[in-house]
Short mmCIF file of C-alpha atoms in Angstrom, two decimals:
data_model
loop_
_atom_site.label_atom_id
_atom_site.label_comp_id
_atom_site.label_asym_id
_atom_site.label_seq_id
_atom_site.Cartn_x
_atom_site.Cartn_y
_atom_site.Cartn_z
CA MET A 1 57.41 168.94 43.84
CA PRO A 2 53.73 168.99 42.79
CA THR A 3 53.94 172.52 41.41
CA LEU A 4 53.03 173.52 37.87
CA ASN A 5 56.67 173.44 36.72
CA GLY A 6 58.01 170.93 39.24
CA GLU A 7 60.19 173.57 40.87
CA PRO A 8 60.10 174.48 44.58
CA PRO A 9 57.37 177.00 45.40
CA ILE A 10 58.43 180.61 45.79
CA ILE A 11 58.24 182.45 49.12
CA ILE A 12 56.78 185.94 48.71
CA ALA A 13 57.41 188.34 51.59
CA HIS A 14 54.01 189.93 52.04
CA ARG A 15 54.69 193.67 52.41
CA GLY A 16 58.19 192.66 53.49
CA ALA A 17 58.85 191.01 56.85
CA SER A 18 55.61 192.53 58.07
CA GLY A 19 55.33 190.15 61.00
CA GLU A 20 58.42 191.78 62.50
CA ARG A 21 58.61 195.32 61.11
CA PRO A 22 56.01 197.91 60.08
CA GLU A 23 54.86 196.86 56.64
CA HIS A 24 55.97 198.50 53.41
CA THR A 25 59.17 200.02 54.78
CA LEU A 26 62.68 199.51 53.45
CA ALA A 27 63.54 197.96 56.83
CA SER A 28 60.77 195.42 56.35
CA TYR A 29 61.95 194.53 52.84
CA GLU A 30 65.59 194.35 53.93
CA LEU A 31 64.76 191.94 56.74
CA ALA A 32 62.67 189.75 54.45
CA ILE A 33 65.55 189.50 52.00
CA ALA A 34 67.93 188.55 54.82
CA GLN A 35 65.45 185.90 55.98
CA GLY A 36 65.48 184.17 52.60
CA ALA A 37 62.47 185.51 50.68
CA ASP A 38 62.46 184.84 46.95
CA PHE A 39 60.24 187.85 46.23
CA ILE A 40 59.20 190.97 48.11
CA GLU A 41 55.71 192.38 47.65
CA PRO A 42 54.97 196.13 47.59
CA ASP A 43 51.41 197.42 47.26
CA LEU A 44 51.60 200.46 45.00
CA VAL A 45 49.61 203.70 45.13
CA LEU A 46 50.41 207.12 43.69
CA THR A 47 51.17 210.58 45.02
CA LYS A 48 49.67 213.83 43.75
CA ASP A 49 52.71 214.27 41.51
CA GLY A 50 52.45 210.79 40.02
CA ILE A 51 55.11 208.90 41.99
CA LEU A 52 54.56 205.25 42.91
CA VAL A 53 54.91 204.62 46.64
CA ALA A 54 54.36 201.53 48.78
CA ARG A 55 51.33 201.59 51.09
CA HIS A 56 48.70 198.99 51.87
CA GLU A 57 46.05 201.51 50.89
CA ASN A 58 46.02 205.05 49.57
CA GLU A 59 44.25 205.99 52.83
CA ILE A 60 47.24 206.26 55.18
CA SER A 61 45.97 207.07 58.68
CA GLU A 62 46.50 203.46 59.81
CA THR A 63 50.02 203.12 58.46
CA THR A 64 51.61 206.55 59.04
CA ASP A 65 51.62 209.32 61.63
CA VAL A 66 49.64 211.68 59.37
CA ALA A 67 46.74 211.99 61.84
CA ASP A 68 49.16 213.42 64.42
CA ARG A 69 50.54 216.07 62.07
CA PRO A 70 48.69 219.39 62.52
CA GLU A 71 50.12 220.82 59.30
CA PHE A 72 48.07 218.22 57.37
CA ALA A 73 44.87 218.39 59.41
CA ASP A 74 43.05 220.11 56.55
CA ARG A 75 43.85 217.24 54.18
CA LYS A 76 41.44 214.91 55.98
CA THR A 77 38.55 214.12 53.66
CA SER A 78 36.00 211.51 52.60
CA LYS A 79 36.10 209.54 49.35
CA THR A 80 34.35 206.66 47.66
CA ILE A 81 36.79 204.16 46.17
CA ASP A 82 35.68 200.97 44.40
CA GLY A 83 32.21 201.45 45.85
CA ARG A 84 33.35 201.80 49.47
CA ASP A 85 33.35 204.95 51.58
CA TYR A 86 36.59 206.01 53.29
CA GLU A 87 37.52 208.88 55.57
CA GLY A 88 41.08 209.96 56.23
CA TRP A 89 44.18 211.10 54.42
CA PHE A 90 45.02 209.89 50.91
CA THR A 91 48.34 209.64 49.09
CA GLU A 92 46.95 211.30 45.98
CA ASP A 93 46.44 214.48 47.99
CA PHE A 94 50.14 214.72 48.94
CA THR A 95 53.20 215.44 46.86
CA LEU A 96 56.08 213.05 47.33
CA ALA A 97 58.00 215.70 49.23
CA GLU A 98 55.10 216.07 51.67
CA LEU A 99 54.63 212.32 52.01
CA LYS A 100 58.32 211.92 52.80
CA THR A 101 57.86 213.97 55.97
CA LEU A 102 55.60 211.23 57.38
CA PHE A 103 56.74 208.08 59.16
CA ALA A 104 55.38 204.55 59.08
CA ARG A 105 53.68 202.86 62.00
CA GLU A 106 52.51 199.33 62.73
CA ARG A 107 49.10 198.62 61.17
CA LEU A 108 48.16 195.82 63.61
CA PRO A 109 49.41 197.06 66.99
CA GLN A 110 47.07 194.86 69.04
CA LEU A 111 48.47 191.71 67.40
CA ARG A 112 52.05 192.90 66.87
CA GLU A 113 52.89 195.05 69.87
CA ALA A 114 56.64 194.45 69.45
CA ASN A 115 56.49 196.09 66.03
CA THR A 116 55.30 199.35 67.55
CA ALA A 117 58.85 199.88 68.86
CA HIS A 118 59.67 200.76 65.25
CA ASP A 119 56.91 203.35 64.86
CA GLY A 120 58.23 206.69 63.68
CA LYS A 121 61.56 205.32 62.42
CA TYR A 122 60.98 204.72 58.72
CA PRO A 123 59.65 206.96 55.94
CA VAL A 124 57.30 205.87 53.19
CA PRO A 125 59.40 204.29 50.40
CA THR A 126 58.99 204.93 46.70
CA PHE A 127 58.86 202.01 44.32
CA GLU A 128 62.12 203.21 42.82
CA GLU A 129 63.80 203.07 46.24
CA ILE A 130 62.59 199.47 46.60
CA LEU A 131 64.02 198.52 43.21
CA GLU A 132 67.27 200.27 44.12
CA LEU A 133 67.41 198.17 47.29
CA LEU A 134 67.10 195.01 45.20
CA LYS A 135 69.76 196.23 42.79
CA GLN A 136 72.18 196.93 45.66
CA HIS A 137 71.54 193.51 47.17
CA GLU A 138 72.30 191.84 43.85
CA ALA A 139 75.51 193.86 43.45
CA GLU A 140 76.66 192.90 46.94
CA THR A 141 75.68 189.23 46.94
CA GLY A 142 75.19 188.16 43.34
CA LYS A 143 71.68 186.97 44.21
CA ARG A 144 68.71 188.47 42.43
CA ILE A 145 65.57 188.91 44.50
CA GLY A 146 62.22 189.12 42.76
CA VAL A 147 59.63 191.86 43.06
CA TYR A 148 55.87 191.26 43.12
CA PRO A 149 54.03 194.62 42.98
CA GLU A 150 50.28 194.97 43.36
CA THR A 151 48.46 197.79 41.62
CA LYS A 152 46.07 199.14 44.26
CA HIS A 153 42.76 200.55 42.99
CA PRO A 154 44.03 200.99 39.42
CA SER A 155 40.68 202.06 37.95
CA TYR A 156 40.23 204.68 40.64
CA PHE A 157 43.71 206.10 40.10
CA ALA A 158 43.31 206.10 36.33
CA GLY A 159 40.03 207.94 36.81
CA ILE A 160 41.76 210.80 38.63
CA GLY A 161 44.52 211.03 36.04
CA LEU A 162 47.14 208.99 37.90
CA PRO A 163 47.36 205.61 36.12
CA HIS A 164 49.80 203.00 37.41
CA ASP A 165 50.79 201.52 34.08
CA ALA A 166 53.34 203.87 32.54
CA PRO A 167 55.42 204.65 35.66
CA LEU A 168 55.27 201.01 36.79
CA LEU A 169 56.49 199.54 33.51
CA GLU A 170 59.10 202.27 33.05
CA LEU A 171 60.67 201.61 36.44
CA LEU A 172 60.58 197.83 36.03
CA ALA A 173 62.27 198.09 32.64
CA ARG A 174 64.89 200.50 33.97
CA TYR A 175 65.88 198.01 36.67
CA GLY A 176 65.88 195.00 34.37
CA TYR A 177 62.51 193.48 35.28
CA ASP A 178 60.87 193.45 31.87
CA GLY A 179 60.84 189.92 30.46
CA PRO A 180 58.90 186.70 31.06
CA GLU A 181 61.94 185.04 32.65
CA ASP A 182 62.72 187.93 35.00
CA PRO A 183 61.75 187.46 38.66
CA VAL A 184 58.72 189.75 38.60
CA PHE A 185 54.96 189.34 38.78
CA ILE A 186 52.41 192.17 38.62
CA GLN A 187 49.20 191.40 40.49
CA SER A 188 45.78 193.02 40.68
CA PHE A 189 42.27 192.29 41.93
CA GLU A 190 41.02 194.08 38.82
CA VAL A 191 40.81 192.60 35.34
CA ASP A 192 41.05 195.40 32.78
CA ASN A 193 44.21 196.71 34.44
CA LEU A 194 45.93 193.37 33.84
CA LYS A 195 44.63 193.14 30.28
CA LEU A 196 45.98 196.61 29.57
CA LEU A 197 49.34 195.68 31.09
CA LYS A 198 49.39 192.56 28.92
CA LEU A 199 49.51 194.83 25.86
CA GLY A 200 52.52 196.75 27.17
CA THR A 201 54.76 194.21 28.86
CA LYS A 202 56.03 190.65 28.69
CA VAL A 203 56.36 190.21 32.46
CA ARG A 204 54.12 187.68 34.17
CA LEU A 205 50.75 188.84 35.47
CA ILE A 206 48.70 187.42 38.35
CA GLN A 207 44.94 187.70 38.73
CA LEU A 208 44.07 188.06 42.40
CA VAL A 209 40.80 186.46 43.52
CA ALA A 210 38.97 186.35 46.83
CA GLY A 211 36.46 184.04 48.46
CA GLU A 212 33.71 186.65 48.19
CA GLY A 213 32.78 189.46 45.85
CA GLY A 214 34.30 190.19 42.49
CA PRO A 215 36.71 192.50 40.68
CA PRO A 216 35.88 196.18 41.29
CA ASP A 217 36.02 196.96 37.59
CA GLN A 218 33.72 194.06 36.63
CA PRO A 219 30.53 194.55 38.69
CA ASP A 220 28.70 191.72 36.92
CA THR A 221 31.49 189.18 37.51
CA SER A 222 32.18 187.22 40.69
CA TYR A 223 35.48 185.71 41.76
CA ALA A 224 33.63 182.40 42.10
CA ASP A 225 32.81 182.52 38.38
CA MET A 226 36.40 183.43 37.58
CA VAL A 227 37.74 180.23 39.15
CA SER A 228 35.36 177.94 37.27
CA ALA A 229 36.95 175.91 34.48
CA GLU A 230 35.70 178.44 31.92
CA GLY A 231 36.81 181.37 34.04
CA LEU A 232 40.31 179.96 34.54
CA ALA A 233 40.64 179.45 30.78
CA ASP A 234 39.74 183.12 30.28
CA ILE A 235 42.32 184.22 32.87
CA ALA A 236 44.97 182.15 31.10
CA LEU A 237 44.55 184.40 28.04
CA TYR A 238 46.13 187.35 29.87
CA ALA A 239 47.73 186.10 33.09
CA SER A 240 50.29 183.52 34.16
CA GLY A 241 48.58 182.60 37.39
CA ILE A 242 46.09 183.37 40.12
CA GLY A 243 46.49 184.63 43.67
CA PRO A 244 43.56 183.18 45.67
CA SER A 245 42.69 183.61 49.32
CA LYS A 246 43.72 180.55 51.34
CA SER A 247 40.19 179.28 51.87
CA MET A 248 39.76 178.93 48.12
CA VAL A 249 42.55 176.33 48.10
CA ILE A 250 41.83 174.41 51.30
CA SER A 251 38.42 175.01 52.83
CA ARG A 252 37.61 175.31 56.53
CA ASP A 253 34.87 173.39 58.31
CA SER A 254 32.14 174.71 60.61
CA LEU A 255 34.63 174.90 63.50
CA ASP A 256 37.11 176.87 61.35
CA ARG A 257 39.52 173.94 61.09
CA LEU A 258 41.44 173.17 57.91
CA ASP A 259 39.22 170.86 55.90
CA ALA A 260 39.56 169.68 52.30
CA ASP A 261 41.45 170.46 49.12
CA THR A 262 38.95 172.35 46.97
CA GLY A 263 40.57 171.21 43.72
CA LEU A 264 41.41 174.78 42.69
CA VAL A 265 45.14 174.12 42.36
CA ALA A 266 44.58 171.12 40.08
CA ALA A 267 42.06 173.06 37.99
CA ALA A 268 44.36 176.06 37.66
CA HIS A 269 47.30 173.86 36.74
CA ALA A 270 45.14 172.20 34.08
CA ALA A 271 44.60 175.68 32.61
CA GLY A 272 48.35 176.36 32.71
CA LEU A 273 48.09 178.78 35.63
CA ALA A 274 50.35 178.99 38.67
CA VAL A 275 48.71 179.39 42.10
CA HIS A 276 50.05 181.75 44.81
CA PRO A 277 47.64 181.86 47.80
CA TRP A 278 47.54 184.57 50.47
CA THR A 279 48.24 185.27 53.34
CA PHE A 280 50.10 183.01 55.80
CA ARG A 281 50.61 184.55 59.26
CA ARG A 282 51.76 183.01 62.52
CA GLU A 283 49.43 184.80 64.94
CA ASN A 284 46.62 182.63 66.33
CA TYR A 285 44.12 185.23 65.15
CA PHE A 286 44.79 184.25 61.53
CA LEU A 287 45.27 180.49 61.92
CA PRO A 288 42.65 177.74 61.65
CA THR A 289 41.30 176.46 64.96
CA ASP A 290 43.27 173.21 64.85
CA LEU A 291 46.58 175.04 64.42
CA LYS A 292 46.24 177.76 67.06
CA GLY A 293 48.87 177.63 69.79
CA SER A 294 46.64 179.14 72.50
CA ILE A 295 43.53 181.28 72.97
CA ASN A 296 45.65 184.46 72.86
CA PRO A 297 44.93 186.06 69.46
CA ALA A 298 48.42 187.63 69.36
CA GLY A 299 50.15 184.40 70.37
CA THR A 300 52.03 182.20 67.93
CA GLY A 301 50.49 179.07 66.44
CA TYR A 302 51.61 176.32 64.11
CA LEU A 303 52.16 178.23 60.89
CA GLU A 304 54.64 175.77 59.39
CA GLU A 305 52.09 172.97 59.62
CA GLU A 306 49.50 175.10 57.85
CA ILE A 307 51.94 175.93 55.05
CA GLN A 308 52.91 172.29 54.62
CA ARG A 309 49.26 171.37 54.07
CA PHE A 310 49.11 173.86 51.21
CA LEU A 311 52.43 172.77 49.74
CA ALA A 312 51.10 169.21 49.63
CA VAL A 313 48.32 170.21 47.22
CA GLY A 314 50.82 171.79 44.84
CA VAL A 315 50.75 175.55 45.31
CA ASP A 316 53.46 177.28 43.28
CA GLY A 317 54.23 179.96 45.84
CA LEU A 318 52.70 181.68 48.82
CA PHE A 319 52.47 185.08 50.48
CA SER A 320 53.61 185.19 54.09
CA ASP A 321 54.22 187.85 56.73
CA ASN A 322 56.68 185.42 58.36
CA VAL A 323 59.43 184.47 55.96
CA PRO A 324 61.55 182.19 58.24
CA GLU A 325 58.61 179.88 58.96
CA ALA A 326 57.64 179.80 55.29
CA VAL A 327 61.17 179.01 54.15
CA THR A 328 61.51 176.26 56.77
CA ALA A 329 58.20 174.68 55.74
CA ARG A 330 59.16 174.80 52.06
CA ASN A 331 62.57 173.28 52.72
CA GLN A 332 61.14 170.51 54.87
CA ALA A 333 58.57 169.68 52.20
CA GLY A 334 61.30 169.55 49.57
CA ALA A 335 63.39 167.19 51.66
CA GLU A 336 60.62 164.65 52.11
#
């Protein structure tokens, strides 16, 4: 296949099987593994007592029932994180014991109403519990599933005395994810966090990039500059690949239809970098105009066709909320 190493692209379960279960729950990760994911992806934030837990953001009012819990009403506050203002409840203001009394809820209820049936069923998992899940799966099946953690707001957390690096690397090493051949990638939208990790680990690192803006810890740098030929060469000094937004790989035209290969995959491959774009979702709301199934934003469109377009330009993996469709598209592409 036209990947960097010629191997089939990896399927990364974005926050687990988040198209069918509330994201970042053990149930979501378990389902993704059963559906055939090669890697599961937890976003990692920290508690007040320094424990890594999986949440999309450290502000948790959208993804837990914390706003309905009167005993935590006084924890509501306002903060500025990476230059943006937030109001709500934050993991760093809760001990793990307190956080474990909360339950996850669907983050996109208007698009994924069926997932709301699982609201209130699952607690917030620690990163160690996720690694233990992978260990148990390997013991039961003999198959090793990869883990693809993202350090969320690492500069902010380091600034309040809760750095990701030491607990993250300690847990990965304890569970056997500590070498360049192990099925693990650590990703971040920041740069210095990855460079610091490079000094302390041999696992593969992924520089996340977006179509707009730049890394929060590099205010004078844009993501556009980082994916120039010079920028990609610089990334290759500390990372094994990039994780771009989809539109950076295949552009969209004025009618929001899939348009042309931007050349990013070829340029990254020339620099020795793998490419893992994000995020592939089956709801019409997220799909290009020409692949929507109807005008209903929550309805299902033609996700497999979208994925196949990206596989054709040589992506080395992809993040998806919908593992079965991603696996089917990958297998069909491999059979052609």
